[in-house]
């Protein structure tokens, strides 16, 4: 346990007051309870879901059809890395970490009591407390944060740059989507989107050693990075006929697996079209708008397996190893690091989407 006298009493933090109403404020440094850790935030990434929340599409106050999953008066930020500055013996023993260690925490804080948690399906926990979305679990757009007593915590080598270590969160999500697809050696796998999630999907799919990994995007520089992540074929969908190219690669049948990581409504019917009969569609994108498709393609026409994917359960150690291995062009993926005070610029960069891939704040 560190010397509490060395820890300041106040810190800078971004506070969500509602849609498009985020402010940088001076707030008290939180105090860890039994079995918790106080962590100095080294880096926090900005995710598409952070942007969705910022613009008010997160159903802050809920509606009759779907409960709210984001609350106001909370510190955002759910993909992060930090350094332990204070913890008790219970936390140290539970997580096998100590003061000075660089650590990440999975974005969900399970209750460990609901039906899903008791069945080992903690990533679908009923209460679903996520860092940065609920007041019970403040996030990482701050100088310090608490790793909750119920959290899943992983140690990261200190030599990994902080903004690279924070990428373990989106990368674990990508790897979970890949696992959901059950990729085989003879499969042609198509990945839609070469943003943070899509590039991780490319790398994860390539590690399964399928026949081909095909990456789709409209940005030439992102497609070049996809090649470095393992894509065998890249297709600029603004200039090339993806359907024809994929059909040519597969003797006219279509792709075996389609992984959707863009969150763009047009990517859904695109995937249904590109897949062969009895193919597998995995959805990971964060959509801001409702998506409508012809479901007869899924049933009568092709009998597709359509799967969802959520968070990155059981994939964090693999994501950390992949980052540590140096196999990914992390400096090209982590394009922007900004001070915490420039959080608005960071949100705008993510919203624009043309000049950045992964934007991180460095408190």
Coordinates of C-alpha atoms in Angstrom, one line a residue:
X1 CA 0.0 0.0 0.0
X2 CA 1.4 3.4 -0.9
X3 CA 1.7 6.4 1.3
X4 CA -1.7 8.2 1.2
X5 CA 0.1 11.5 1.8
X6 CA 1.6 11.3 -1.7
X7 CA -1.9 11.1 -3.3
X8 CA -3.5 14.5 -4.1
X9 CA -6.9 15.4 -2.7
X10 CA -8.3 16.6 -6.0
X11 CA -8.0 15.7 -9.7
X12 CA -9.1 16.8 -13.1
X13 CA -11.9 14.7 -14.6
X14 CA -14.4 14.8 -17.5
X15 CA -18.0 14.8 -16.2
X16 CA -21.0 13.8 -18.3
X17 CA -24.0 16.0 -17.6
X18 CA -26.0 14.8 -20.5
X19 CA -26.0 14.7 -24.3
X20 CA -23.2 17.0 -25.7
X21 CA -22.7 18.4 -22.2
X22 CA -19.3 17.2 -21.0
X23 CA -17.1 19.4 -18.9
X24 CA -13.6 19.2 -17.4
X25 CA -13.9 19.7 -13.6
X26 CA -11.8 19.5 -10.4
X27 CA -13.2 16.7 -8.3
X28 CA -12.0 14.7 -5.2
X29 CA -9.7 11.8 -5.8
X30 CA -11.7 8.7 -5.0
X31 CA -10.9 6.6 -2.0
X32 CA -10.6 2.8 -2.5
X33 CA -12.7 0.6 -0.3
X34 CA -11.8 -2.9 0.9
X35 CA -10.5 -5.1 -1.9
X36 CA -10.3 -2.2 -4.3
X37 CA -7.3 -0.3 -5.9
X38 CA -6.6 3.3 -6.6
X39 CA -5.1 3.6 -10.0
X40 CA -3.4 6.5 -11.7
X41 CA -4.8 6.6 -15.2
X42 CA -2.0 6.5 -17.8
X43 CA -4.2 6.4 -20.9
X44 CA -7.8 6.1 -21.9
X45 CA -9.1 5.4 -25.4
X46 CA -12.2 7.0 -26.9
X47 CA -14.6 4.4 -28.3
X48 CA -17.5 4.6 -30.8
X49 CA -19.8 3.9 -27.9
X50 CA -18.4 6.9 -26.0
X51 CA -19.3 9.0 -29.0
X52 CA -22.8 7.5 -29.2
X53 CA -23.3 8.3 -25.5
X54 CA -22.0 11.8 -26.0
X55 CA -24.5 12.5 -28.7
X56 CA -27.4 11.2 -26.6
X57 CA -28.1 8.0 -28.4
X58 CA -27.3 6.1 -25.3
X59 CA -30.8 6.4 -23.8
X60 CA -29.6 8.3 -20.8
X61 CA -33.0 8.3 -19.2
X62 CA -34.4 5.2 -20.7
X63 CA -37.6 4.5 -22.6
X64 CA -40.4 2.0 -22.5
X65 CA -38.6 -0.5 -24.8
X66 CA -35.0 -0.5 -23.5
X67 CA -33.5 0.5 -20.2
X68 CA -30.9 3.3 -19.9
X69 CA -27.4 2.0 -20.1
X70 CA -25.7 5.4 -19.6
X71 CA -26.2 7.7 -16.6
X72 CA -25.4 11.4 -16.1
X73 CA -23.0 12.9 -13.6
X74 CA -20.5 10.1 -14.3
X75 CA -16.9 10.1 -15.5
X76 CA -16.7 8.4 -19.0
X77 CA -14.0 6.1 -20.3
X78 CA -14.0 2.3 -20.4
X79 CA -10.8 1.4 -22.2
X80 CA -7.8 2.3 -20.2
X81 CA -4.5 1.4 -18.6
X82 CA -3.1 2.7 -15.3
X83 CA -0.6 2.3 -12.5
X84 CA -1.6 1.0 -9.1
X85 CA -0.9 3.6 -6.4
X86 CA -2.8 2.2 -3.5
X87 CA -4.4 -1.1 -2.6
X88 CA -4.9 -3.4 0.4
X89 CA -3.7 -6.9 0.9
X90 CA -7.1 -8.3 -0.2
X91 CA -6.9 -6.6 -3.6
X92 CA -3.2 -7.5 -4.0
X93 CA -3.8 -11.1 -3.4
X94 CA -6.9 -11.3 -5.5
X95 CA -5.4 -9.7 -8.6
X96 CA -1.7 -10.6 -8.0
X97 CA -0.6 -7.0 -8.4
X98 CA 1.1 -4.4 -6.4
X99 CA 1.9 -0.7 -6.2
X100 CA 3.7 0.4 -9.3
X101 CA 2.3 -2.3 -11.6
X102 CA 0.6 -1.3 -14.8
X103 CA -2.9 -2.8 -14.9
X104 CA -6.0 -2.9 -17.1
X105 CA -9.5 -3.8 -16.0
X106 CA -12.2 -5.4 -18.1
X107 CA -14.8 -2.9 -19.0
X108 CA -17.7 -4.7 -17.2
X109 CA -17.8 -5.0 -13.5
X110 CA -19.9 -8.2 -12.9
X111 CA -22.2 -8.6 -9.9
X112 CA -21.2 -12.3 -9.6
X113 CA -24.7 -13.0 -8.3
X114 CA -27.1 -13.0 -11.3
X115 CA -28.0 -16.0 -13.4
X116 CA -25.4 -15.1 -16.1
X117 CA -22.5 -14.6 -13.6
X118 CA -23.4 -17.8 -11.7
X119 CA -23.2 -19.7 -15.0
X120 CA -19.8 -18.2 -15.9
X121 CA -21.3 -15.8 -18.5
X122 CA -20.1 -12.7 -16.6
X123 CA -19.9 -10.5 -19.7
X124 CA -23.7 -10.6 -19.9
X125 CA -24.2 -9.8 -16.2
X126 CA -27.7 -8.7 -15.5
X127 CA -27.0 -5.3 -13.7
X128 CA -24.3 -4.7 -16.4
X129 CA -22.2 -2.1 -14.6
X130 CA -19.7 -0.8 -17.1
X131 CA -16.9 1.6 -16.3
X132 CA -17.8 5.1 -17.5
X133 CA -21.5 4.5 -17.9
X134 CA -22.8 4.0 -14.4
X135 CA -22.3 6.1 -11.3
X136 CA -21.4 3.0 -9.4
X137 CA -18.4 2.5 -11.7
X138 CA -16.8 5.8 -12.7
X139 CA -14.6 5.6 -15.8
X140 CA -11.1 6.7 -16.7
X141 CA -11.3 10.1 -18.3
X142 CA -9.7 11.4 -15.1
X143 CA -6.3 11.4 -13.4
X144 CA -7.3 8.7 -11.0
X145 CA -9.9 5.9 -10.8
X146 CA -11.0 3.0 -8.7
X147 CA -10.7 -0.6 -9.8
X148 CA -13.9 -2.0 -8.3
X149 CA -13.8 -4.9 -5.8
X150 CA -15.7 -7.1 -8.3
X151 CA -13.6 -6.2 -11.3
X152 CA -11.5 -8.4 -13.5
X153 CA -7.9 -7.0 -13.5
X154 CA -5.0 -8.0 -15.7
X155 CA -1.3 -7.0 -15.3
X156 CA 0.4 -5.5 -18.3
X157 CA 4.2 -5.2 -18.8
X158 CA 5.3 -1.7 -17.8
X159 CA 7.4 -1.4 -20.9
X160 CA 4.3 -1.4 -23.1
X161 CA 3.4 2.2 -23.9
X162 CA 0.3 3.3 -21.9
X163 CA -1.9 4.0 -25.0
X164 CA -0.9 0.7 -26.5
X165 CA -1.9 -1.1 -23.2
X166 CA -5.2 0.6 -23.3
X167 CA -5.9 -0.9 -26.7
X168 CA -6.3 -4.3 -24.9
X169 CA -10.0 -3.4 -24.4
X170 CA -11.0 -3.0 -28.1
X171 CA -8.6 -5.8 -29.1
X172 CA -10.2 -8.2 -26.7
X173 CA -13.6 -7.3 -28.2
X174 CA -12.2 -8.1 -31.7
X175 CA -10.9 -11.4 -30.5
X176 CA -14.2 -12.4 -28.9
X177 CA -16.0 -11.7 -32.2
X178 CA -13.4 -13.9 -34.0
X179 CA -14.0 -16.7 -31.5
X180 CA -17.8 -16.4 -32.0
X181 CA -17.2 -17.1 -35.7
X182 CA -15.7 -20.5 -35.2
X183 CA -13.3 -20.0 -38.2
X184 CA -12.1 -23.0 -40.0
X185 CA -8.9 -23.6 -42.0
X186 CA -10.6 -23.5 -45.4
X187 CA -12.7 -20.4 -44.7
X188 CA -12.6 -17.1 -46.5
X189 CA -13.2 -14.5 -43.9
X190 CA -14.4 -11.0 -44.7
X191 CA -13.9 -8.2 -42.2
X192 CA -16.0 -5.1 -42.7
X193 CA -14.2 -1.9 -41.5
X194 CA -10.6 -1.2 -40.7
X195 CA -11.1 0.9 -37.5
X196 CA -9.9 -0.3 -34.1
X197 CA -12.3 -3.2 -33.9
X198 CA -11.9 -4.2 -37.6
X199 CA -8.1 -4.2 -37.5
X200 CA -8.2 -6.4 -34.4
X201 CA -10.6 -8.7 -36.2
X202 CA -8.2 -9.0 -39.1
X203 CA -5.4 -9.9 -36.8
X204 CA -7.5 -12.4 -34.8
X205 CA -8.9 -14.0 -37.9
X206 CA -5.4 -14.3 -39.4
X207 CA -4.3 -16.1 -36.3
X208 CA -6.9 -18.8 -37.0
X209 CA -5.0 -19.6 -40.3
X210 CA -8.0 -19.5 -42.6
X211 CA -7.7 -19.7 -46.4
X212 CA -8.0 -16.0 -46.8
X213 CA -8.7 -12.9 -44.7
X214 CA -10.4 -10.1 -46.7
X215 CA -10.6 -6.5 -45.3
X216 CA -13.1 -3.9 -46.5
X217 CA -13.0 -0.2 -46.1
X218 CA -13.2 3.1 -48.0
X219 CA -9.9 4.6 -46.7
X220 CA -6.8 3.5 -48.6
X221 CA -4.5 4.2 -45.6
X222 CA -6.6 2.0 -43.3
X223 CA -6.5 -0.8 -45.9
X224 CA -2.7 -0.6 -45.9
X225 CA -2.7 -1.0 -42.2
X226 CA -5.0 -4.0 -42.5
X227 CA -2.4 -5.6 -44.7
X228 CA 0.1 -5.2 -41.8
X229 CA -2.4 -6.8 -39.5
X230 CA -2.7 -9.9 -41.7
X231 CA -5.2 -9.2 -44.4
X232 CA -4.5 -11.3 -47.6
X233 CA -6.8 -9.2 -49.7
X234 CA -8.0 -5.6 -49.2
X235 CA -11.0 -4.1 -51.1
X236 CA -11.8 -0.4 -51.3
X237 CA -15.6 -0.6 -51.4
X238 CA -15.8 3.0 -52.8
X239 CA -13.9 1.9 -55.9
X240 CA -14.1 -1.8 -56.3
X241 CA -16.9 -4.4 -56.5
X242 CA -16.6 -6.3 -53.3
X243 CA -19.2 -8.9 -54.2
X244 CA -17.5 -9.8 -57.5
X245 CA -14.0 -10.0 -55.9
X246 CA -15.3 -12.2 -53.1
X247 CA -17.2 -14.4 -55.5
X248 CA -14.1 -14.8 -57.7
X249 CA -12.1 -15.9 -54.6
X250 CA -14.7 -18.5 -53.7
X251 CA -15.6 -20.2 -57.0
X252 CA -18.8 -18.1 -57.0
X253 CA -20.1 -19.2 -53.6
X254 CA -19.4 -16.3 -51.4
X255 CA -17.5 -15.8 -48.1
X256 CA -17.7 -18.4 -45.3
X257 CA -17.6 -15.8 -42.5
X258 CA -18.4 -12.1 -42.3
X259 CA -17.3 -10.0 -39.3
X260 CA -19.0 -6.6 -39.0
X261 CA -17.1 -4.0 -37.2
X262 CA -18.2 -0.7 -38.7
X263 CA -21.5 0.1 -37.1
X264 CA -22.7 1.5 -40.4
X265 CA -26.2 0.3 -41.4
X266 CA -25.0 -0.4 -45.0
X267 CA -22.5 -2.9 -43.8
X268 CA -25.3 -5.3 -42.7
X269 CA -27.0 -6.0 -46.1
X270 CA -23.5 -5.9 -47.6
X271 CA -22.5 -8.9 -45.3
X272 CA -25.7 -10.8 -46.0
X273 CA -25.0 -10.5 -49.8
X274 CA -21.3 -11.4 -49.5
X275 CA -21.9 -14.6 -47.5
X276 CA -22.4 -18.0 -49.1
X277 CA -25.3 -20.3 -48.1
X278 CA -24.9 -21.6 -44.6
X279 CA -22.4 -18.9 -43.9
X280 CA -21.7 -17.2 -40.6
X281 CA -22.4 -13.5 -39.8
X282 CA -21.0 -12.0 -36.6
X283 CA -22.2 -8.5 -35.6
X284 CA -20.0 -6.3 -33.4
X285 CA -20.6 -2.8 -34.7
X286 CA -22.1 -0.1 -32.4
X287 CA -25.1 1.3 -34.4
X288 CA -26.5 4.8 -33.8
X289 CA -29.5 4.1 -36.0
X290 CA -31.9 1.2 -36.5
X291 CA -31.0 -1.2 -39.2
X292 CA -33.5 -2.9 -41.5
X293 CA -32.7 -5.9 -43.7
X294 CA -34.6 -8.6 -45.7
X295 CA -34.7 -11.4 -43.2
X296 CA -35.6 -13.9 -45.9
X297 CA -32.0 -13.8 -46.9
X298 CA -31.1 -15.1 -43.5
X299 CA -33.7 -17.8 -43.5
X300 CA -35.2 -18.9 -46.8
X301 CA -32.4 -17.9 -49.1
X302 CA -29.2 -18.9 -47.3
X303 CA -30.0 -20.3 -43.8
X304 CA -27.2 -18.2 -42.2
X305 CA -25.9 -18.4 -38.7
X306 CA -26.2 -14.8 -37.4
X307 CA -24.4 -14.2 -34.1
X308 CA -23.9 -11.2 -31.9
X309 CA -20.8 -10.4 -29.9
X310 CA -20.4 -8.3 -26.8
X311 CA -17.3 -7.2 -24.9
X312 CA -14.2 -9.3 -24.8
X313 CA -14.7 -12.2 -22.3
X314 CA -11.7 -14.5 -21.7
X315 CA -9.8 -12.7 -24.5
X316 CA -7.9 -10.1 -22.4
X317 CA -4.7 -12.2 -21.8
X318 CA -4.5 -13.1 -25.5
X319 CA -5.0 -9.4 -26.4
X320 CA -2.2 -8.3 -24.0
X321 CA 0.1 -11.0 -25.5
X322 CA -0.7 -9.9 -29.0
X323 CA 0.2 -6.3 -28.2
X324 CA 3.3 -7.4 -26.3
X325 CA 4.4 -9.5 -29.3
X326 CA 5.0 -6.5 -31.6
X327 CA 3.0 -8.3 -34.3
X328 CA 0.6 -5.3 -34.7
X329 CA 1.6 -1.9 -36.0
X330 CA 0.5 -0.2 -32.8
X331 CA 1.9 3.2 -33.6
X332 CA -0.1 3.3 -36.8
X333 CA -3.3 2.1 -35.1
X334 CA -2.9 4.4 -32.1
X335 CA -2.9 7.6 -34.2
X336 CA -3.6 10.3 -31.6
X337 CA -2.7 11.0 -28.0
X338 CA -4.2 14.1 -26.5
X339 CA -4.1 15.7 -23.0
X340 CA -7.2 15.2 -20.9
X341 CA -8.1 18.9 -21.4
X342 CA -8.5 18.3 -25.1
X343 CA -11.2 15.6 -24.7
X344 CA -13.6 17.5 -27.0
X345 CA -11.0 17.5 -29.8
X346 CA -10.7 13.7 -29.2
X347 CA -14.4 13.2 -29.4
X348 CA -14.5 15.2 -32.6
X349 CA -11.7 13.2 -34.1
X350 CA -13.5 10.0 -33.5
X351 CA -16.7 11.4 -34.8
X352 CA -15.0 12.6 -38.0
X353 CA -13.4 9.2 -38.5
X354 CA -11.2 10.1 -41.5
X355 CA -8.0 11.2 -39.9
X356 CA -7.8 8.9 -36.9
X357 CA -8.0 5.3 -35.9
X358 CA -7.6 5.1 -32.2
X359 CA -7.6 8.3 -30.2
X360 CA -6.4 8.3 -26.6
X361 CA -6.4 10.8 -23.8
X362 CA -3.3 11.0 -21.6
X363 CA -4.3 12.5 -18.2

